[in-house]
Short mmCIF file of C-alpha atoms in Angstrom, two decimals:
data_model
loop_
_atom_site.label_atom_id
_atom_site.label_comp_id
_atom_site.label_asym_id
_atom_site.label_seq_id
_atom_site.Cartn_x
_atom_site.Cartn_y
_atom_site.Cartn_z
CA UNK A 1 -67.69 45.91 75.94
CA UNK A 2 -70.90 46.03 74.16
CA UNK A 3 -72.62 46.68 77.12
CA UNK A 4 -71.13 49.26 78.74
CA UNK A 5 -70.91 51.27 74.96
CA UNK A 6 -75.07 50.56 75.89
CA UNK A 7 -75.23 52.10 78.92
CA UNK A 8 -72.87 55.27 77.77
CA UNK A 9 -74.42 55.32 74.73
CA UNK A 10 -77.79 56.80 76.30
CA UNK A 11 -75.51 60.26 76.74
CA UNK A 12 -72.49 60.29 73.89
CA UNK A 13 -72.59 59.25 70.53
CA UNK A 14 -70.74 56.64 68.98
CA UNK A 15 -68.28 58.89 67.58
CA UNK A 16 -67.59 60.42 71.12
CA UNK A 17 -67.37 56.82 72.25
CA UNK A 18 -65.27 55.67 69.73
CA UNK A 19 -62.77 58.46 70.22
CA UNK A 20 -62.32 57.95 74.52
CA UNK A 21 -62.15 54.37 73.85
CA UNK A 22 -59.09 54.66 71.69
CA UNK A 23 -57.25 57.25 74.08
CA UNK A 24 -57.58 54.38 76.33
CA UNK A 25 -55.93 51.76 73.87
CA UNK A 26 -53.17 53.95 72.54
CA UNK A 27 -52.18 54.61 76.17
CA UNK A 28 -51.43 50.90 76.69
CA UNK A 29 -50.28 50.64 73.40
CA UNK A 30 -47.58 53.40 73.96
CA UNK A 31 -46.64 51.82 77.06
CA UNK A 32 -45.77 48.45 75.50
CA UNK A 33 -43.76 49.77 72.83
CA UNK A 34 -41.42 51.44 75.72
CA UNK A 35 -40.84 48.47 77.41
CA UNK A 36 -40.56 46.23 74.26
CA UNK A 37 -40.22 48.32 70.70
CA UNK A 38 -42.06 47.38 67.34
CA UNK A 39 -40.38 44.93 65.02
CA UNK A 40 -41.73 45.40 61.48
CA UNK A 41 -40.40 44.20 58.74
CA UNK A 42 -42.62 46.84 56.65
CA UNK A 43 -43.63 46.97 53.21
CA UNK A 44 -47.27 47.20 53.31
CA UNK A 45 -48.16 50.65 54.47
CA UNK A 46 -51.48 51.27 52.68
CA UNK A 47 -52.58 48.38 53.49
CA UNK A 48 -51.67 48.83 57.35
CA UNK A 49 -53.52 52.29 57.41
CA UNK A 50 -56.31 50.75 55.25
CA UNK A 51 -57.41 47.98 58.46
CA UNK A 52 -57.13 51.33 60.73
CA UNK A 53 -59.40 53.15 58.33
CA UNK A 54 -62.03 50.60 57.76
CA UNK A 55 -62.31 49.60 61.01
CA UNK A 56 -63.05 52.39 62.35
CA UNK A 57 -65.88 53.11 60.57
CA UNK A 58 -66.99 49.17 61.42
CA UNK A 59 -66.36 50.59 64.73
CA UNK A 60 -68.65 53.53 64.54
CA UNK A 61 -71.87 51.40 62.84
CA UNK A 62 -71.28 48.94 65.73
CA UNK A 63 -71.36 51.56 68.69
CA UNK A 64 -74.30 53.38 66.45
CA UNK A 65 -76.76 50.06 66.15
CA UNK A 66 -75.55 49.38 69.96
CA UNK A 67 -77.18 52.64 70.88
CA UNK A 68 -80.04 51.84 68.22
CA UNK A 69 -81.40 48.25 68.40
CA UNK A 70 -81.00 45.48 70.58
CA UNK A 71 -77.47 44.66 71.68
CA UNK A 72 -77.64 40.90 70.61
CA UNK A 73 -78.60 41.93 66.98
CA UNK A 74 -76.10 44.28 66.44
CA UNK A 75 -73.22 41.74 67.91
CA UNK A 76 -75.06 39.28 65.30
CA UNK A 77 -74.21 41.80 62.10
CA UNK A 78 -70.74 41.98 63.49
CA UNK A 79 -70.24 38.35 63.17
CA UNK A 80 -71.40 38.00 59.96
CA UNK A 81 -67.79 39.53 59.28
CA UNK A 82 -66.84 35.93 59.10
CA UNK A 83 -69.13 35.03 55.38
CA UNK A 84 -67.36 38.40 54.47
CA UNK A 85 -63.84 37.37 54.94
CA UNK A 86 -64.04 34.09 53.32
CA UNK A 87 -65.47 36.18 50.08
CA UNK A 88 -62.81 38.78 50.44
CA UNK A 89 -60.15 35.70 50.53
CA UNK A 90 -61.37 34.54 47.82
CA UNK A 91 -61.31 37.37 45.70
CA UNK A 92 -58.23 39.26 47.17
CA UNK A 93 -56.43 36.07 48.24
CA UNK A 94 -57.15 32.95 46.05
CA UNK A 95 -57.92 31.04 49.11
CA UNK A 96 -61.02 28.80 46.90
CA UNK A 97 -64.18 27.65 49.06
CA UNK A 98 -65.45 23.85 48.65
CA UNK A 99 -68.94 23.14 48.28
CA UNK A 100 -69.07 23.07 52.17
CA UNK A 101 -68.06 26.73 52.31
CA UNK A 102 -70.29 27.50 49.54
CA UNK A 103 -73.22 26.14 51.18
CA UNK A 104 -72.70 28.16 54.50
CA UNK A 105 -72.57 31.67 52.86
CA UNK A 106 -76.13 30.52 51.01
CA UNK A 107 -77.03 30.03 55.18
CA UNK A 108 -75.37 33.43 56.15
CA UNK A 109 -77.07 35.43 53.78
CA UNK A 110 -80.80 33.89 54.19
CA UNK A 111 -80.05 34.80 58.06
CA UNK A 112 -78.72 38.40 57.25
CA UNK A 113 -81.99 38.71 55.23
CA UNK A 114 -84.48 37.18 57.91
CA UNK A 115 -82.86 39.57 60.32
CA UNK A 116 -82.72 42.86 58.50
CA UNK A 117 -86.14 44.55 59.00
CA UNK A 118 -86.67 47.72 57.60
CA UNK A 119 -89.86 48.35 59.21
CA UNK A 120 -87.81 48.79 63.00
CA UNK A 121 -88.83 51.51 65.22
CA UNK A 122 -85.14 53.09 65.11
CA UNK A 123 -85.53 52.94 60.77
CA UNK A 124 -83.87 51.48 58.26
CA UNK A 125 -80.56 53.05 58.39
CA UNK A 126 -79.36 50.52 61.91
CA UNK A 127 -79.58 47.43 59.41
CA UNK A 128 -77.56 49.08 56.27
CA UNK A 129 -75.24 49.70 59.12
CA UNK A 130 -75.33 46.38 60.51
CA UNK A 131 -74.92 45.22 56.81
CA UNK A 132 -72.03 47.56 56.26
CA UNK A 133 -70.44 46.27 59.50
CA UNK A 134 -70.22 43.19 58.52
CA UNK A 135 -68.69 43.83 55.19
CA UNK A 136 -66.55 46.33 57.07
CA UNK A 137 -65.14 44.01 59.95
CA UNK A 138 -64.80 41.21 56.50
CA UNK A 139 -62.71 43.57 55.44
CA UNK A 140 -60.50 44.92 57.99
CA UNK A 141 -59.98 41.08 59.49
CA UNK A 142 -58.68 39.97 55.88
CA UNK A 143 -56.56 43.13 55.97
CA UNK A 144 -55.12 41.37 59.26
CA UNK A 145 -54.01 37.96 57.69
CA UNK A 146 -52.32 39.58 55.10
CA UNK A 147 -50.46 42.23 57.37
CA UNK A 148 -49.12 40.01 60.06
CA UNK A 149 -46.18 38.79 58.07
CA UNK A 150 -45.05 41.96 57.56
CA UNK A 151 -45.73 43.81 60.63
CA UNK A 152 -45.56 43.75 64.82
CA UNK A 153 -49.42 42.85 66.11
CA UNK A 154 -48.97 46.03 68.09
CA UNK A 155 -48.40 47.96 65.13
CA UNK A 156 -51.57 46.81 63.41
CA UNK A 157 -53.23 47.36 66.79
CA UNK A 158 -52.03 50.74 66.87
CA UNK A 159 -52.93 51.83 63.12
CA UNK A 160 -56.62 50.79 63.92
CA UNK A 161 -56.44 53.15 67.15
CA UNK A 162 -54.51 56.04 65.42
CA UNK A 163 -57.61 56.22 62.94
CA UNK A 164 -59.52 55.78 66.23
CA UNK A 165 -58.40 58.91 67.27
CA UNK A 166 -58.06 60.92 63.82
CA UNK A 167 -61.30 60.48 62.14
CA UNK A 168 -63.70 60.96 65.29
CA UNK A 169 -61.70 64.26 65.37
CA UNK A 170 -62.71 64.92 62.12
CA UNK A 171 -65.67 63.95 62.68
CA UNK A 172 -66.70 66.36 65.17
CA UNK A 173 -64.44 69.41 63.35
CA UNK A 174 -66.90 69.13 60.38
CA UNK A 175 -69.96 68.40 62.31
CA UNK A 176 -71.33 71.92 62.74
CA UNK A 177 -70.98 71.86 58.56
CA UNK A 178 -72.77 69.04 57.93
CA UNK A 179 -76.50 68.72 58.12
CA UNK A 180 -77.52 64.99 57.19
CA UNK A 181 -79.27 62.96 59.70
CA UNK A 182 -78.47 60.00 57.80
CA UNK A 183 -74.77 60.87 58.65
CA UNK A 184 -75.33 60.87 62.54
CA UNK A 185 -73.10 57.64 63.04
CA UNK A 186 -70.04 59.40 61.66
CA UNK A 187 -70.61 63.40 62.82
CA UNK A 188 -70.83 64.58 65.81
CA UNK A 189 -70.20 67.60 68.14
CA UNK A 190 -67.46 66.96 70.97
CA UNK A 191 -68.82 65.98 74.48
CA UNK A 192 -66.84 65.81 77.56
CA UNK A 193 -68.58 62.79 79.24
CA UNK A 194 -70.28 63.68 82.88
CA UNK A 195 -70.47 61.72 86.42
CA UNK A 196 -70.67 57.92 85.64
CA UNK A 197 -70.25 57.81 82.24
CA UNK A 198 -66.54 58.89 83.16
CA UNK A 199 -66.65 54.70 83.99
CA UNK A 200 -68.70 53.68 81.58
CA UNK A 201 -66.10 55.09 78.81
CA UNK A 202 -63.36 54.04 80.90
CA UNK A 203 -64.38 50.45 80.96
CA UNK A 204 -65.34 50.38 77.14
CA UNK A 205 -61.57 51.07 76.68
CA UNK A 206 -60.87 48.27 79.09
CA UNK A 207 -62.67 45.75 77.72
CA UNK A 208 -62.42 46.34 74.27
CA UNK A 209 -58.04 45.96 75.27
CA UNK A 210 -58.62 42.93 76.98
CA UNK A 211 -60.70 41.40 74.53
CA UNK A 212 -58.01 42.50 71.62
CA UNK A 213 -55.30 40.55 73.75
CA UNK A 214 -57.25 37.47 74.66
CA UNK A 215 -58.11 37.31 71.31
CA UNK A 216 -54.71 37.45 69.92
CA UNK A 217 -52.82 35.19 72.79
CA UNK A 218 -56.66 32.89 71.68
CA UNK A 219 -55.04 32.81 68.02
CA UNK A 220 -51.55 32.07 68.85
CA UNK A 221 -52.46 28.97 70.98
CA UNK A 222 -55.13 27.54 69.39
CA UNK A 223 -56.50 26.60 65.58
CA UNK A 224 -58.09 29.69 64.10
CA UNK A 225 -61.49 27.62 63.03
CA UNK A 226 -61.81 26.99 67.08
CA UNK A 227 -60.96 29.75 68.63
CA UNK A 228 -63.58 31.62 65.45
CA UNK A 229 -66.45 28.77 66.21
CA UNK A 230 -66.17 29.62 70.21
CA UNK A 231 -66.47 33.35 69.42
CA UNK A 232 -70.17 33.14 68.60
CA UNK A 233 -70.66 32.57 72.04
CA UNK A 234 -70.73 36.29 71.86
CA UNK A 235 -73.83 36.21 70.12
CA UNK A 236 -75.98 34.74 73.06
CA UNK A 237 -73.90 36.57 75.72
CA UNK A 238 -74.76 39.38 74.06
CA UNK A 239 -78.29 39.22 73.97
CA UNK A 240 -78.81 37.75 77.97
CA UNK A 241 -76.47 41.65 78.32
CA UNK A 242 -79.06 43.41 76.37
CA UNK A 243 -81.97 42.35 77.98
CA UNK A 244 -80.70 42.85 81.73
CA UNK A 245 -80.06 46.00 80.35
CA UNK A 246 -83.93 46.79 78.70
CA UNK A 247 -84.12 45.15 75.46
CA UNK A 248 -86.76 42.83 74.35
CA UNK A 249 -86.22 39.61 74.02
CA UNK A 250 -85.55 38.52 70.35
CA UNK A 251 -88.31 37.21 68.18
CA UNK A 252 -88.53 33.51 66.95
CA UNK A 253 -88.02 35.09 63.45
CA UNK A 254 -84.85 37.09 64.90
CA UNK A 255 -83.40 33.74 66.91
CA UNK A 256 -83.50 31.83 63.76
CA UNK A 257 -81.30 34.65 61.52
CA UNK A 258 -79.19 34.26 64.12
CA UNK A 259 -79.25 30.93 64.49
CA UNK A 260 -78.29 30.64 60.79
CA UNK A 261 -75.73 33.08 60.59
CA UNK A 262 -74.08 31.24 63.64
CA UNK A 263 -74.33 27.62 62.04
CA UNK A 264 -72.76 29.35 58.23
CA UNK A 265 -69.90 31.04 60.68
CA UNK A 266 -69.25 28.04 62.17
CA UNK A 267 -69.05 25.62 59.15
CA UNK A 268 -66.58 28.71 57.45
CA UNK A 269 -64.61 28.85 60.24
CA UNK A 270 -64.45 24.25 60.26
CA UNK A 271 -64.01 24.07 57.08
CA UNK A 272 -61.31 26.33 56.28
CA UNK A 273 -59.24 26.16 59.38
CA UNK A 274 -59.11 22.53 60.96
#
């Protein structure tokens, strides 16, 4: 997913991205609910359109840094949603960390540190984002845990890709009002896309669906701190994808923030689920 939003990203913005994506997903949404309908057993509604909300905008600093810095670093801020959600647990849902779990969020921030570099070509503003991705995608995915005793997966699916659709609308109604270039990852004006990016969008859609449902079926199968610890293998993926498609290879200072922000996921994700 992360690299076709790349290769699209060189002609739409990440709001424009964000909002084809979703038309995608709540098309094969929609068509499961016809064949099989939602059963909710409700309760939590702010909550439910508080995971659409917030990931979202996780969603639009992701596709922003894709189109920004190198695709392996900003797939490397995402998964530092993982030190996020095991403050957030803490804190929102009493789940108490041992010295084990303390120890790895020391690791996961030293790494977010050695990684963020305000002195990048593309400015300061990619690494807040990355950051705020994080601490957005923390959020959202603790949002999750909470809401899946109360509601259909497809529903909390669908609330993330109803916001998917809503604010990039917004976004590009208000964009001719707003004139803040620090404000580029969430404004926008509205783009049809143009010969192959037609694909490129299509495909982003695509993936990001399958990768929702392999995830999911991942979860139901398997222990969560497994099927967590495998998906760093994003991390390197991600960064063999980037450079085929033109970015440098990472640093030694930049392999070893993500080096430690894999090994503090990866203890979390032990420690608290096996």
């Amino acid at each position: 997913m992360g690299a076709f939003v790349k290769l699209v990203s060189k002609d739409l913005t990440a709001v424009q991205i964000v909002f084809y994506r979703n038309i995608v997903g709540v098309i094969f949404i929609l068509s499961t609910i016809l064949k099989s309908p939602l059963k909710n057993k409700g309760g939590r509604f702010g909550l439910l359109m508080f995971r659409g909300f917030i990931g979202v905008l996780s969603l639009y600093a992701l596709y922003y840094n894709i189109g920004k810095i190198g695709l392996g670093e900003s797939i490397t801020f995402i998964q530092t949603s993982t030190i996020f959600v095991a403050i957030f647990s803490m804190i929102f849902l009493k789940e108490m960390l041992t010295i084990w779990g303390w120890l790895a969020l020391a690791l996961g921030f030293v790494g977010i540190v050695i990684i963020f570099q305000p002195d990048l070509g593309a400015g300061i503003l990619p690494n807040i984002l990355g950051i705020f991705n994080g601490i957005a995608a923390g959020a959202a995915y603790t949002s999750v845990r909470r809401l899946k005793s109360f509601y259909d997966t497809r529903s909390i699916v669908l609330s993330f890709m109803g916001w998917g659709l809503i604010l990039p609308i917004l976004s590009m109604l208000v964009y001719p009002y707003v004139n803040a270039p620090y404000l580029e990852f969430m404004v926008s004006p509205f783009n049809w896309p143009t010969g192959i990016n037609w694909i490129w969008v299509f495909m982003v859609g695509i993936t990001a669906m399958l990768g929702q449902i392999f995830v999911t079926k991942a979860y139901g199968n398997e222990k969560a701190g497994i099927v967590s610890t495998v998906g760093y293998i994003n991390i390197p993926v991600s960064v063999v994808f980037g450079v085929l498609l033109g970015d440098q290879l990472p640093g030694l200072k930049i392999v070893l923030g993500i080096v430690f922000i894999i090994v503090s996921g990866v203890i979390i994700s032990i420690r608290r689920n096996i």
